[in-house]
Tab-separated table of C-alpha atoms and ligand atoms in Angstrom:
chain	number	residue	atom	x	y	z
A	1	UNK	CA	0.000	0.000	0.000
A	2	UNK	CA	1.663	3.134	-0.971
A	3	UNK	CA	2.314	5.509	1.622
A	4	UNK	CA	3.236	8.410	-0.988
A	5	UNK	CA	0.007	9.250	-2.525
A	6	UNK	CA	-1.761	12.489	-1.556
A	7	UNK	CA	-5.018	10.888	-0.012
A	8	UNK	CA	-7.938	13.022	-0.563
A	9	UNK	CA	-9.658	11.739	2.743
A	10	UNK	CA	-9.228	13.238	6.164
A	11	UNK	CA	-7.820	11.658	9.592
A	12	UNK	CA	-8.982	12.752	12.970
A	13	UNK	CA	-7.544	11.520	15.985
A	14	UNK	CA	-9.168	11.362	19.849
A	15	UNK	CA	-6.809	11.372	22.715
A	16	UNK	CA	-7.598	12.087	26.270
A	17	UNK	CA	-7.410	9.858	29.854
A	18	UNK	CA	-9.031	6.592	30.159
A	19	UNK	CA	-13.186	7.825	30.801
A	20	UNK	CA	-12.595	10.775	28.786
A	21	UNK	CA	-15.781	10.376	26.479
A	22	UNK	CA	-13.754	9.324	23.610
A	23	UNK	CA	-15.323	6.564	22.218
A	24	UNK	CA	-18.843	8.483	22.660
A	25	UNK	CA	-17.712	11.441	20.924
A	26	UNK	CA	-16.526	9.067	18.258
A	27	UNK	CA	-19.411	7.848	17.867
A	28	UNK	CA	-21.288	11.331	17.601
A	29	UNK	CA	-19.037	12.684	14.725
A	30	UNK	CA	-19.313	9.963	12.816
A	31	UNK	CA	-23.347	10.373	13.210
A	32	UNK	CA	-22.751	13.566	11.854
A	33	UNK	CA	-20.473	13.621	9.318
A	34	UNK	CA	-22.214	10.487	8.025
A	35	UNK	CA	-25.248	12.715	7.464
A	36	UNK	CA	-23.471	15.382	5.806
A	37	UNK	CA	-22.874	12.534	3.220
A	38	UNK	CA	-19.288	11.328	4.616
A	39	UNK	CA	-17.641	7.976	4.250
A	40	UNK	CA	-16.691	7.290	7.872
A	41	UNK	CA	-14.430	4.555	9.167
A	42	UNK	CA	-14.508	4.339	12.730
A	43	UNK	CA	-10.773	2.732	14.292
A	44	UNK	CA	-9.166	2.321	17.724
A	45	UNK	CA	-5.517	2.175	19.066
A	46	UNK	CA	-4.073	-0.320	19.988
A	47	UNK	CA	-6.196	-2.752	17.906
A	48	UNK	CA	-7.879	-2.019	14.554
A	49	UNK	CA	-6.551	-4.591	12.774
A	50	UNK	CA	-6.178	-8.620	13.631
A	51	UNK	CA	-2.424	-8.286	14.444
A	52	UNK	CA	-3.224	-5.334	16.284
A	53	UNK	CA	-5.707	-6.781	18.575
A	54	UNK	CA	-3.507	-9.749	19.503
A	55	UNK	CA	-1.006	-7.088	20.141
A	56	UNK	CA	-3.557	-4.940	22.656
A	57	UNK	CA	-4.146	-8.352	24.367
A	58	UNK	CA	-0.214	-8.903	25.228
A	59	UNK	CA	-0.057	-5.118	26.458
A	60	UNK	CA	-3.193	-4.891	28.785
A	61	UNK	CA	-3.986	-8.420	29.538
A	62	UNK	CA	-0.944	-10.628	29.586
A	63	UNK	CA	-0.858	-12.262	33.476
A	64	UNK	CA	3.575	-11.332	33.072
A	65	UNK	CA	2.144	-7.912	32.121
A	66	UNK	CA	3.860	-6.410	35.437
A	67	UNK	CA	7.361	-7.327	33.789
A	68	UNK	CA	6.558	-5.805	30.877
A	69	UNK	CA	9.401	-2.732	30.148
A	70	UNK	CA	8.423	0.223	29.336
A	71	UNK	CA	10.659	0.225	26.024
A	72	UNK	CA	8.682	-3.204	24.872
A	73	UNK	CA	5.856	-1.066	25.537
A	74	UNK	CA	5.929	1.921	23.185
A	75	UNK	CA	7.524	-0.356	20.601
A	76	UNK	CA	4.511	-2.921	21.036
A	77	UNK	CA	2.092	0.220	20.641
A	78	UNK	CA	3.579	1.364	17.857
A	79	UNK	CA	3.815	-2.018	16.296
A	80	UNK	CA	-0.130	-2.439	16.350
A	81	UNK	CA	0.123	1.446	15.165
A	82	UNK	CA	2.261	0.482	12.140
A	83	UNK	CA	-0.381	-2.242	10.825
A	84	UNK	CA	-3.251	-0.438	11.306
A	85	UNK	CA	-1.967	2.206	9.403
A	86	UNK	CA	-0.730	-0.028	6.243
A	87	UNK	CA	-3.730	-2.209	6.597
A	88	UNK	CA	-6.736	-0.004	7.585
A	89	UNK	CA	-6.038	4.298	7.892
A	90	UNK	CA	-4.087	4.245	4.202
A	91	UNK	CA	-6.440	2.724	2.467
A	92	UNK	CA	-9.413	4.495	3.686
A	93	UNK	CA	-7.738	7.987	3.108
A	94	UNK	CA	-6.468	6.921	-0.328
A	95	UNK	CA	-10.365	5.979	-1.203
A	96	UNK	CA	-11.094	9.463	0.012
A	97	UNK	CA	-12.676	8.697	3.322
A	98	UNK	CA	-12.662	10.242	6.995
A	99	UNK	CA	-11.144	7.979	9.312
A	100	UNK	CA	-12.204	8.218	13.385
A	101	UNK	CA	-9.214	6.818	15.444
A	102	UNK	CA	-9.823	6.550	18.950
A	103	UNK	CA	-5.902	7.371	20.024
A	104	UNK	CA	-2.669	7.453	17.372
A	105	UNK	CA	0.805	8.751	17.768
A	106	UNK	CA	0.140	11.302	20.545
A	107	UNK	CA	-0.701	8.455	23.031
A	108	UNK	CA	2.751	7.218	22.866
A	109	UNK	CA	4.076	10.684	22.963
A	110	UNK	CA	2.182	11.108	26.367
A	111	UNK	CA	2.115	7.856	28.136
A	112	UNK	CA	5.097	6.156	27.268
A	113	UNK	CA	7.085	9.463	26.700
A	114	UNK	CA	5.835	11.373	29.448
A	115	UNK	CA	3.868	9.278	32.154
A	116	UNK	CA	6.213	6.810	31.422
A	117	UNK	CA	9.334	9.179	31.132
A	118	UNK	CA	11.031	7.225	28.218
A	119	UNK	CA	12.956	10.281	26.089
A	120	UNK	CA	11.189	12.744	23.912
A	121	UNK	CA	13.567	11.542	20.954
A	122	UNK	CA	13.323	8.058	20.341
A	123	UNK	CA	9.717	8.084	21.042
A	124	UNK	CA	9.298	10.821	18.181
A	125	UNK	CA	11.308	8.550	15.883
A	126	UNK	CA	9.875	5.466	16.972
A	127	UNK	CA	6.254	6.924	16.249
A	128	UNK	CA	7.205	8.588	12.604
A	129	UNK	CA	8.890	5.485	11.653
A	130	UNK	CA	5.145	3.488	12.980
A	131	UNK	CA	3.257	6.246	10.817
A	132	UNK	CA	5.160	6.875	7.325
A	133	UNK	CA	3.513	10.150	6.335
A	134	UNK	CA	0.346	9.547	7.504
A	135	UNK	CA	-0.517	12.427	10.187
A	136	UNK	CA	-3.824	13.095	11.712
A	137	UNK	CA	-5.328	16.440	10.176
A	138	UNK	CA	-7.209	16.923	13.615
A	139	UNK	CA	-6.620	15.931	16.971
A	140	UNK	CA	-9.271	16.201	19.692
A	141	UNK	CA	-8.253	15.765	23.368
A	142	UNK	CA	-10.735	15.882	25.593
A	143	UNK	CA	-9.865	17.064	28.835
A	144	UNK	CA	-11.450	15.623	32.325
A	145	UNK	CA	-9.371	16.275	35.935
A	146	UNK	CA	-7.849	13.108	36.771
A	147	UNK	CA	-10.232	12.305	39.676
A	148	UNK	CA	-13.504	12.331	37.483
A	149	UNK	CA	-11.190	10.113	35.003
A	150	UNK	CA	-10.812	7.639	37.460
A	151	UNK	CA	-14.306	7.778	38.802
A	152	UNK	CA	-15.629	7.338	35.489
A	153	UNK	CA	-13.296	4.303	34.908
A	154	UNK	CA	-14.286	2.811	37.806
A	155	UNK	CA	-18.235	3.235	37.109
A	156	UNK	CA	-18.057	1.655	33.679
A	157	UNK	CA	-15.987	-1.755	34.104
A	158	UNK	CA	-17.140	-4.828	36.117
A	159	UNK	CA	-14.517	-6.529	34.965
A	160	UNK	CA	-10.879	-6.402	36.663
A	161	UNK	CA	-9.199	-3.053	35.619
A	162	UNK	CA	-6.019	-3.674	32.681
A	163	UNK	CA	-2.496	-3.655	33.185
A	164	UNK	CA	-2.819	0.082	32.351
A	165	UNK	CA	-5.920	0.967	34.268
A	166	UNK	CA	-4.166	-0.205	37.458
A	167	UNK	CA	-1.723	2.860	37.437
A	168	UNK	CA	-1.729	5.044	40.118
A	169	UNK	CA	-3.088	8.667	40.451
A	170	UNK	CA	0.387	10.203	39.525
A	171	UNK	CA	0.339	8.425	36.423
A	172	UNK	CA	-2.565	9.687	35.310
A	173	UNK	CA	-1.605	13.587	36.096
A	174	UNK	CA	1.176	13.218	33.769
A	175	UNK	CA	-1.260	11.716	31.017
A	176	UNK	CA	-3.168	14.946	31.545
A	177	UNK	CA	-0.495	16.944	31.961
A	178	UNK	CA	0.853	15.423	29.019
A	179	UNK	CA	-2.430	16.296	26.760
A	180	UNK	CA	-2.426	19.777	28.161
A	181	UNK	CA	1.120	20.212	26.932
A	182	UNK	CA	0.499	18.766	23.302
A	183	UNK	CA	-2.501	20.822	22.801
A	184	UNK	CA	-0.527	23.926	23.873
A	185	UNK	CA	2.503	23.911	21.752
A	186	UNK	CA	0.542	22.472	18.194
A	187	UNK	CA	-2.612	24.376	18.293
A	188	UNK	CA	-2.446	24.001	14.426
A	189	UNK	CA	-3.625	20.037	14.765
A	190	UNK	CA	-4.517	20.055	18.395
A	191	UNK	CA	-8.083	20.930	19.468
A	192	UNK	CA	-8.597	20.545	23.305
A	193	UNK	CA	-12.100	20.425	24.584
A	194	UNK	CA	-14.046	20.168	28.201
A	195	UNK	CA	-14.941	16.928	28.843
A	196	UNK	CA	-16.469	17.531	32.550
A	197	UNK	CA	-20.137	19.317	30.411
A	198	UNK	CA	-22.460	16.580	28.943
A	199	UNK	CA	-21.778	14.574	26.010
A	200	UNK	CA	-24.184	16.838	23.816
A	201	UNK	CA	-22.465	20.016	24.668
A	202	UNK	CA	-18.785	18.375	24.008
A	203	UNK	CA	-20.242	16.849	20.671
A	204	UNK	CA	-21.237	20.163	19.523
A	205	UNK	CA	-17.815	22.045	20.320
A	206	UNK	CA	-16.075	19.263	18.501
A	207	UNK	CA	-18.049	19.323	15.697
A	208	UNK	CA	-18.229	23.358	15.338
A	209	UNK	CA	-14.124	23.279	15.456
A	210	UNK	CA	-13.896	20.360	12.794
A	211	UNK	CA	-16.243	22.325	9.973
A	212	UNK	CA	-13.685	25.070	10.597
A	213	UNK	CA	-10.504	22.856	10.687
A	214	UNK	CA	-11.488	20.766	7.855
A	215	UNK	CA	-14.049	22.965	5.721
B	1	TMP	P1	-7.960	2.322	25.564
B	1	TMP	O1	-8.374	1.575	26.781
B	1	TMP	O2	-8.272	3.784	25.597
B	1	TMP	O3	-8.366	1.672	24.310
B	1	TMP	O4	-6.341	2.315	25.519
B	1	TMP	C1	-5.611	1.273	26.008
B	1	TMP	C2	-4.539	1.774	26.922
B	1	TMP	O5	-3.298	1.871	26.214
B	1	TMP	C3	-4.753	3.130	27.561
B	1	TMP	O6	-4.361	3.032	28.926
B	1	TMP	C4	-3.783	4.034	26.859
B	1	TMP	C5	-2.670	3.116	26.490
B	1	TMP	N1	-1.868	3.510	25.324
B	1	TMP	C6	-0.528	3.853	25.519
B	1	TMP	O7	-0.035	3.845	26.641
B	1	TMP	N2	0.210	4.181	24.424
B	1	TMP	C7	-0.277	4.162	23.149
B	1	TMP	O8	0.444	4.469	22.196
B	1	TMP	C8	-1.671	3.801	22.973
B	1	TMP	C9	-2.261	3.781	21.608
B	1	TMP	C10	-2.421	3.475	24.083
């Protein structure tokens, strides 16, 4: 699959804590943009494709999970990153779709490179070298305090919480932290909303800034 061509379609990227409303505000847009006549393909991070979902499985549920490095990590992301681009994101752009990805490059860039504190440089590398030249055209992190992250994490899963759902509080104030920081310094891609009003109100801010962004 050539990475080259100019695709004609658009890529929009969520970020934002764990019980951050992505995956409802994912859905919302792509209500939307469907009815403005839009070829949507909805994706997630890591996962997406086959490979990639065998790959999620080894990061958040393997039992020797607790071993895991934090180099293996960001390299096992962006793995699962590098298929699902090749396989799924490409092609969809190519054919002149808009493509929904609930998380991409920034996540590495904030939870491996910050929370987890690997360096800035060979996570940038590592996360070009996962992406080719395919950049999201929007990025949308949605902003909620850590605390009603957590609460909200803990409200919707009866199951055991992941590998990564088990970090501690600190953790998850450099994710936000993290997302802050991003948004700040590329406010050309980065659009950061309020999470904490309902998902209506967030829906309609994201959807007012992507009709500018994107036209
Ligand atoms: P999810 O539960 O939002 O689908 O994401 C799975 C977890 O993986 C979540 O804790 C964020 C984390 N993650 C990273 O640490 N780095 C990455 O590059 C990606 C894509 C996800």
């Amino acid at each position: 699959m050539p990475l080259h061509q100019k695709p004609t379609g658009k890529l929009i990227s969520f970020e934002g804590s764990e019980g951050s409303g992505k995956s409802t505000q994912i859905s919302l847009l792509a209500a939307h943009l469907q009815k403005t006549g839009k070829d949507v393909v909805s994706t997630r991070e890591p996962g997406g494709t086959e490979i990639g979902e065998q790959i999620r499985n080894i990061i958040v549920h393997n039992s020797k999970g607790d071993e895991m490095c934090a180099e293996t990590e960001l390299l096992l992301f962006a793995a699962a990153r590098a298929q699902l681009v090749r396989e799924v994101i490409a092609p969809a752009l190519l054919a002149g779709k808009y493509v929904l990805s609930d998380r991409f490059l920034d996540s590495s860039t904030v939870y491996q490179g910050i929370a987890r504190k690997l360096a800035a440089d060979p996570v940038a590398q590592i996360n070009r070298f996962a992406v080719g030249n395919v950049m999201p055209d929007v990025t949308v992190v949605i902003d909620v305090p850590t605390e009603v992250s957590l609460t909200r994490l803990k409200q919707r899963t009866t199951d055991l919480p992941d590998r990564m759902e088990r970090e501690n509080i600190d953790f998850y104030n450099h994710v936000r932290e993290g997302y802050l920081l991003l948004a700040k310094n590329m406010p050309e891609r980065v659009i950061l909303v309020d999470g904490t009003r309902t998902p209506a109100q967030v829906a309609q801010t994201i959807w007012e800034h992507v009709q500018v962004r994107l036209g």
